[in-house]
Tab-separated table of C-alpha atoms in Angstrom:
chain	number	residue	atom	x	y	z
A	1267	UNK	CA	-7.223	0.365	20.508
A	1268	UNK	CA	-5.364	3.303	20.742
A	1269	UNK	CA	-6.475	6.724	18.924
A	1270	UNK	CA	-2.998	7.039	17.363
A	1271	UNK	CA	-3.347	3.048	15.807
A	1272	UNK	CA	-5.021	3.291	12.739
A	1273	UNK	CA	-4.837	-0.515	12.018
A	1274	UNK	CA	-4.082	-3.768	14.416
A	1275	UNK	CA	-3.821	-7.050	13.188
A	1276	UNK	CA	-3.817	-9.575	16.047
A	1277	UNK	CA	-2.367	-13.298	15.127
A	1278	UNK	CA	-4.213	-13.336	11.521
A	1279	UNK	CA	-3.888	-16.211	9.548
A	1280	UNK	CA	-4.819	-16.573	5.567
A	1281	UNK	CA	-4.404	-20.239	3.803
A	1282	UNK	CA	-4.944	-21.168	0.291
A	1283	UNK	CA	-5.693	-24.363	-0.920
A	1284	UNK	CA	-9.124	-26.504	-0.486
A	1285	UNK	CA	-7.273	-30.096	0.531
A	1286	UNK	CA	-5.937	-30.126	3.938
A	1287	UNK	CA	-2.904	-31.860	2.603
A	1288	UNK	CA	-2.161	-28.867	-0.386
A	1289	UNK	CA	-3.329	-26.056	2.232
A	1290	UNK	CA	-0.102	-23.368	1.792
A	1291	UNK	CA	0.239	-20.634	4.671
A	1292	UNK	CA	0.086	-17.147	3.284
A	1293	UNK	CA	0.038	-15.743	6.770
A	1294	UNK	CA	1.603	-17.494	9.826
A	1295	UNK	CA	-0.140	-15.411	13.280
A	1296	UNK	CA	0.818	-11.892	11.830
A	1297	UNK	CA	0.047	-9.720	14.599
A	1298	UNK	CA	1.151	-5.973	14.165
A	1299	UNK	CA	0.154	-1.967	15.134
A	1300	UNK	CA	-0.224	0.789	12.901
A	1301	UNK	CA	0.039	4.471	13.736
A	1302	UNK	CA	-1.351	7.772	12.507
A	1303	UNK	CA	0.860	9.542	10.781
A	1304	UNK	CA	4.181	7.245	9.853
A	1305	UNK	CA	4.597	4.979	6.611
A	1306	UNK	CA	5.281	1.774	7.033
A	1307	UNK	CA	7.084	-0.229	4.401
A	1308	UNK	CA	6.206	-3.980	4.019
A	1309	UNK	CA	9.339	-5.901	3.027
A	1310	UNK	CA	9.628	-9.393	1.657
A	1311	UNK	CA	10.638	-11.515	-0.717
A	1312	UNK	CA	7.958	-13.161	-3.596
A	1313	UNK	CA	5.625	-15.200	-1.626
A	1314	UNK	CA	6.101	-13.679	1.806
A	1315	UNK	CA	2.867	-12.600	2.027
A	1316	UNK	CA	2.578	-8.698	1.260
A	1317	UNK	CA	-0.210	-8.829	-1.023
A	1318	UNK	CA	-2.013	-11.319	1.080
A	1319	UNK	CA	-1.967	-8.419	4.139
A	1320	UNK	CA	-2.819	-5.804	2.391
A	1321	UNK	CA	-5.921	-7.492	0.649
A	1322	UNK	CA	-7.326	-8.673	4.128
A	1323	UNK	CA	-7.004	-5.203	5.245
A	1324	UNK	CA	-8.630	-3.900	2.370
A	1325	UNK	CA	-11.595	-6.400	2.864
A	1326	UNK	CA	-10.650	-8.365	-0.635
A	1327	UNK	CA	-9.897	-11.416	1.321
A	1328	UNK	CA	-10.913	-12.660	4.753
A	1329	UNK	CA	-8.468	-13.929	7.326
A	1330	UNK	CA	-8.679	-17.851	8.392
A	1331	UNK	CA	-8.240	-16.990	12.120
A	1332	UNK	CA	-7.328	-13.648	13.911
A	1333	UNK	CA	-9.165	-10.420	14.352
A	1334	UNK	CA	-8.833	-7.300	12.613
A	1335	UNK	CA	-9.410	-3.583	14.163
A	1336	UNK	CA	-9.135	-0.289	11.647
A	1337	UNK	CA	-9.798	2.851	13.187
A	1338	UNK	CA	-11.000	1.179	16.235
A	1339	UNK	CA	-13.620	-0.803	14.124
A	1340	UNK	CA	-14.244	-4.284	14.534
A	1341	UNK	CA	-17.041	-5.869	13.797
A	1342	UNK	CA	-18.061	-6.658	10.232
A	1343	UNK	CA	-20.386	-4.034	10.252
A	1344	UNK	CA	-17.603	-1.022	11.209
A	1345	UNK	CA	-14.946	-2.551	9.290
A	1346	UNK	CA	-17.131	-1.608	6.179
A	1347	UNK	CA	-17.708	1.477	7.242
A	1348	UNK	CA	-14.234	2.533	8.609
A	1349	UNK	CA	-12.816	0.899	4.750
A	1350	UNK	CA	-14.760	3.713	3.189
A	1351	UNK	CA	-11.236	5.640	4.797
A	1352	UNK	CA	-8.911	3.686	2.710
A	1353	UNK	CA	-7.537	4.292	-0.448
A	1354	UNK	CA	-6.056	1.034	-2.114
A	1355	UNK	CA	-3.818	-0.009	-4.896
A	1356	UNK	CA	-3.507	-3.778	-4.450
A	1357	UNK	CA	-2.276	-5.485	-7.979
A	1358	UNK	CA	-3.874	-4.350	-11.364
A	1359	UNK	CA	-6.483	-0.973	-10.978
A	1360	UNK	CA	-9.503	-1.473	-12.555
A	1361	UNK	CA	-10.616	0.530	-15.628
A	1362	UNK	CA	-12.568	0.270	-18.351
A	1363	UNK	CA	-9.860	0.381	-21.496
A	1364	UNK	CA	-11.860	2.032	-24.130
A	1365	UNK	CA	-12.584	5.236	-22.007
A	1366	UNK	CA	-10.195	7.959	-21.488
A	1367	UNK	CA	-8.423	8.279	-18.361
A	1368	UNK	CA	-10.198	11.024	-16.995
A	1369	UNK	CA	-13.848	9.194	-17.218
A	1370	UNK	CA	-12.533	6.575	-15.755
A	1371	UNK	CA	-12.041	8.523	-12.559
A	1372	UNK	CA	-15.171	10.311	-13.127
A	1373	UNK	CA	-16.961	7.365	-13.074
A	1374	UNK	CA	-15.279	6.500	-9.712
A	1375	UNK	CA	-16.091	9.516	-8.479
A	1376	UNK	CA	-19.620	8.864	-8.990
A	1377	UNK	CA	-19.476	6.175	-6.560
A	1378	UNK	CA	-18.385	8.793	-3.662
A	1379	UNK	CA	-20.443	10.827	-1.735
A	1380	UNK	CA	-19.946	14.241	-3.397
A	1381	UNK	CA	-18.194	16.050	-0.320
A	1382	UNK	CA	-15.674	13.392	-0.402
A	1383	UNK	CA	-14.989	13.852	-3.589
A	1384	UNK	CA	-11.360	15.149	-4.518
A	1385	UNK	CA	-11.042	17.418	-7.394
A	1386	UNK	CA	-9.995	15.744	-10.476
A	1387	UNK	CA	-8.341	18.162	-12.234
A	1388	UNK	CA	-5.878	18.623	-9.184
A	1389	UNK	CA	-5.686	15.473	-8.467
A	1390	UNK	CA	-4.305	14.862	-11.748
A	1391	UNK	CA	-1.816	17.533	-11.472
A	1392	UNK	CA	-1.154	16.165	-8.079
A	1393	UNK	CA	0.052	13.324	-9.692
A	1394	UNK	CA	1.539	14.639	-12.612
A	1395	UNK	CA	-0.913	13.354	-15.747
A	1396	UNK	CA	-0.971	15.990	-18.028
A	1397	UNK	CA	-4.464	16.840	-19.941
A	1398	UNK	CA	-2.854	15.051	-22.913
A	1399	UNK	CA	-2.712	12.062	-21.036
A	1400	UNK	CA	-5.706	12.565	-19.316
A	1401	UNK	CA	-7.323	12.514	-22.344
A	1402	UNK	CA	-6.158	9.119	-23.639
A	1403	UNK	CA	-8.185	5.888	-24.100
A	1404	UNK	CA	-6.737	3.717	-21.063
A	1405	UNK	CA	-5.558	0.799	-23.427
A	1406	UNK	CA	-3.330	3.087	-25.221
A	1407	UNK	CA	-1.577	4.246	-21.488
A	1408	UNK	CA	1.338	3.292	-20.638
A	1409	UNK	CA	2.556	0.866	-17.863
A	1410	UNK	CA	3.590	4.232	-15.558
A	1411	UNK	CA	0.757	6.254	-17.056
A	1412	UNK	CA	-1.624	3.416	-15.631
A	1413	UNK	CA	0.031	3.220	-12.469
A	1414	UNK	CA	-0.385	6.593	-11.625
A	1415	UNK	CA	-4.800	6.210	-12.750
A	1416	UNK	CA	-4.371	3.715	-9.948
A	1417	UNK	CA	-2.716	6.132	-7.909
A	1418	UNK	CA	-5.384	8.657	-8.786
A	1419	UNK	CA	-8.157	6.401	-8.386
A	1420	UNK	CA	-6.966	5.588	-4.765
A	1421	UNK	CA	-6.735	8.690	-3.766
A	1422	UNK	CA	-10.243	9.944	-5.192
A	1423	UNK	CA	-12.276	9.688	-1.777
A	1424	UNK	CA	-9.526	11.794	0.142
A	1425	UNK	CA	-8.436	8.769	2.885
A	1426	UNK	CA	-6.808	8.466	5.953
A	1427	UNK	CA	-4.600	5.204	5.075
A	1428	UNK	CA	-3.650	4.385	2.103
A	1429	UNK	CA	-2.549	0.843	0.953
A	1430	UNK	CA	-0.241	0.549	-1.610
A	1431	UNK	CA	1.249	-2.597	-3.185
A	1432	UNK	CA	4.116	-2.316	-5.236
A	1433	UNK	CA	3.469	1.270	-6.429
A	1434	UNK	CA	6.666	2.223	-7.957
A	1435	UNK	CA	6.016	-0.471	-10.908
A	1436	UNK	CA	6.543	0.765	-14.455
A	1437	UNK	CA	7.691	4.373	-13.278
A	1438	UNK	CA	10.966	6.141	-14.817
A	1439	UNK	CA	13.784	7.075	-12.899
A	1440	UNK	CA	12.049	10.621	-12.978
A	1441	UNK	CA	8.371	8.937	-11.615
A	1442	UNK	CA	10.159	7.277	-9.314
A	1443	UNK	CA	11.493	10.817	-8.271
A	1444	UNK	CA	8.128	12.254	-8.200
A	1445	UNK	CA	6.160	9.376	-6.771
A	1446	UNK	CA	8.588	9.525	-4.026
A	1447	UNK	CA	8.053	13.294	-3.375
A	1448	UNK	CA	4.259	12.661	-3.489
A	1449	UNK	CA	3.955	10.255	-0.956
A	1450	UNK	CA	6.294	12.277	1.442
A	1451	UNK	CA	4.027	15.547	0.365
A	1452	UNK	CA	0.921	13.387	1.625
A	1453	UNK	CA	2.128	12.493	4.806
A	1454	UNK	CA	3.373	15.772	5.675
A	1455	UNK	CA	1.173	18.198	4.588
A	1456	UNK	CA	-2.295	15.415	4.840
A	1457	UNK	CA	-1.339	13.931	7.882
A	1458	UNK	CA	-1.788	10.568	5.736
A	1459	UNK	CA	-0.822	7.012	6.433
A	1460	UNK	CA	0.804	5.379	4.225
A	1461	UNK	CA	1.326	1.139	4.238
A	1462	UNK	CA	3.157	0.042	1.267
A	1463	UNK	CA	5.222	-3.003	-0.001
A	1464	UNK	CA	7.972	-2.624	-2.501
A	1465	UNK	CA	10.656	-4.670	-3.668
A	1466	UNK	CA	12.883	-1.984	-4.063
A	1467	UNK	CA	14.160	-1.662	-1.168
A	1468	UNK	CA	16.827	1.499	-1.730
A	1469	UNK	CA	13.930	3.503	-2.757
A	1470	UNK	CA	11.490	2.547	0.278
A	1471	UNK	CA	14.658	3.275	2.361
A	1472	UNK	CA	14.079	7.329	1.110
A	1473	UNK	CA	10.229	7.736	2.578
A	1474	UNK	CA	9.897	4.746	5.173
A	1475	UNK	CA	9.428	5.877	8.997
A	1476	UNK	CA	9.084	2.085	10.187
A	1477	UNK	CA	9.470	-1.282	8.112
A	1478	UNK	CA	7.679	-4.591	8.180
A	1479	UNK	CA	9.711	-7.594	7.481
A	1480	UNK	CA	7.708	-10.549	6.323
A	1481	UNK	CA	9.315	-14.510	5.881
A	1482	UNK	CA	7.251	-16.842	4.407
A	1483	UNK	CA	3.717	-15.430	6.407
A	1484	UNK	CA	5.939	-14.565	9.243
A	1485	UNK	CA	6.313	-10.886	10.610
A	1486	UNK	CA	10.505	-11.310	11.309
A	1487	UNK	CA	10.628	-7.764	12.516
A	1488	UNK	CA	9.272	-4.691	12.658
A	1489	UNK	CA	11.630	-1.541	13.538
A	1490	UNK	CA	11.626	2.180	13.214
A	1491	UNK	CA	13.578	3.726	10.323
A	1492	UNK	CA	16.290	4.915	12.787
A	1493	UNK	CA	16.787	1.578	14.315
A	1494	UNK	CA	17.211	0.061	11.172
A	1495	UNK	CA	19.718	2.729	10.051
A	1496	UNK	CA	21.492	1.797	13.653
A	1497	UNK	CA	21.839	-1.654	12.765
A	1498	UNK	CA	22.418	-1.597	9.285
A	1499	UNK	CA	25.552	0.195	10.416
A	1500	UNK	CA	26.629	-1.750	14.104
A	1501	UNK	CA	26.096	-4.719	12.164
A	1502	UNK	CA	28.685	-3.683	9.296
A	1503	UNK	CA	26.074	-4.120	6.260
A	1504	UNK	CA	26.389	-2.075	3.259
A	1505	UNK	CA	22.910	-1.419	3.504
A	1506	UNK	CA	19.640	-1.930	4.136
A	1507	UNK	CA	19.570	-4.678	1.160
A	1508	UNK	CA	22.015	-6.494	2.752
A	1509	UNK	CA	20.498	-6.584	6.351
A	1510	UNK	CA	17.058	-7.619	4.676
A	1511	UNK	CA	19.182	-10.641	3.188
A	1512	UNK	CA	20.954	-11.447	6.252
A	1513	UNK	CA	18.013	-11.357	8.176
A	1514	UNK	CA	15.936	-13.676	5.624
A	1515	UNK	CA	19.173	-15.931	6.263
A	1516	UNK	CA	18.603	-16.319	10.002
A	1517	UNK	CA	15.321	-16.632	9.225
């Protein structure tokens, strides 16, 4: 693999189901490349499969068939290792509900080796939680407020790629703002990664560089940001919502 790929998924395959005759596909042969640097938006519809992908590459879930390679790691052994470079939101955080917010990371932190640690304090005004909310019993957060915890908490051992699934989710129209401005301050000024799946599509549109388009467990397409744009507009959609339904239509 490539220095510049950061992930590879070659013809992976995930099923669910014990009986052979209620066995449903979650993946279909998904073979794709990531590269340092860019941030890739995984598009589908419920059911196409982003969540699946991201948990295999997070090591929650194990493929059927196919191989896996992150950061040139590929054996079982590596792959742990070279996950220790991730940062992941997939689905609910975890936290314990009667501590505050800020012990809750703490007590992730603990977890870290200490020079990997990030600073929570600036984390936390990284990501816009105030010390009053810091401060609060995680029970008594809000949706947005526990969004960004599992923002925080994902970005607490400083990584390289980080997988994010659905992560605009019970944010404002002003968090969706900032979110947005985060993610693009990460990649820029970090040099990080990024891999996430959103169903809003418009708002991926801002901060995508390339996009994933998944059909039922089946990678449809995957094209650069400015290809899209180029087609979206040859094509005569409105935009990018409309070629995603179009293309789910030829699909």
């Amino acid at each position: 693999m490539a220095e510049q790929e950061v992930l590879c998924l070659n013809k992976v395959e995930k099923h669910y189901g014990f009986r052979a005759a209620n066995r449903v596909a979650a993946l279909k042969g998904v073979s794709l490349r990531l590269e340092n640097g860019h941030i890739y938006g995984l598009v589908g519809n419920n059911g196409s499969g982003k969540t699946t992908l991201l948990r295999i590459v997070a090591g929650l879930s194990r493929p059927d068939a196919g191989s896996l390679a992150l950061f040139g790691a590929e054996s079982e052994a590596e792959l742990r290792r070279a996950r220790r470079r991730l940062g992941v939101l997939v689905e609910a955080p975890n936290y314990y509900e009667d501590m505050t917010l800020l012990q809750n990371l703490r007590a992730q932190a603990l977890l870290l080796p200490r020079e990997e640690r990030e600073d929570l304090r600036e984390l936390c005004a990284l990501l816009g939680i105030t010390p009053q909310v810091a401060r609060r019993r995680l029970r008594k957060c809000s949706l947005g407020e526990r969004q960004r915890y599992g923002l925080a908490s994902a970005l607490l051992g400083k990584p390289e790629l980080l997988l994010l699934d659905e992560p605009l989710n019970g944010l404002d129209p002003g968090g969706v703002v900032e979110l947005r401005e985060l993610l693009l301050r990460l990649n820029r000024e970090r040099g990080l990664t990024l891999l996430l799946s959103s169903h809003l599509l418009t708002e991926l549109h801002k901060v995508a560089t390339d996009y994933l388009f998944l059909r039922r467990g089946e990678l449809i397409e995957a094209v650069s940001a400015e290809e899209l744009d180029r087609r979206v507009a040859e094509q005569g959609h409105k935009d990018v919502e409309s070629y995603f339904i179009e293309l789910n239509r030829r699909g």
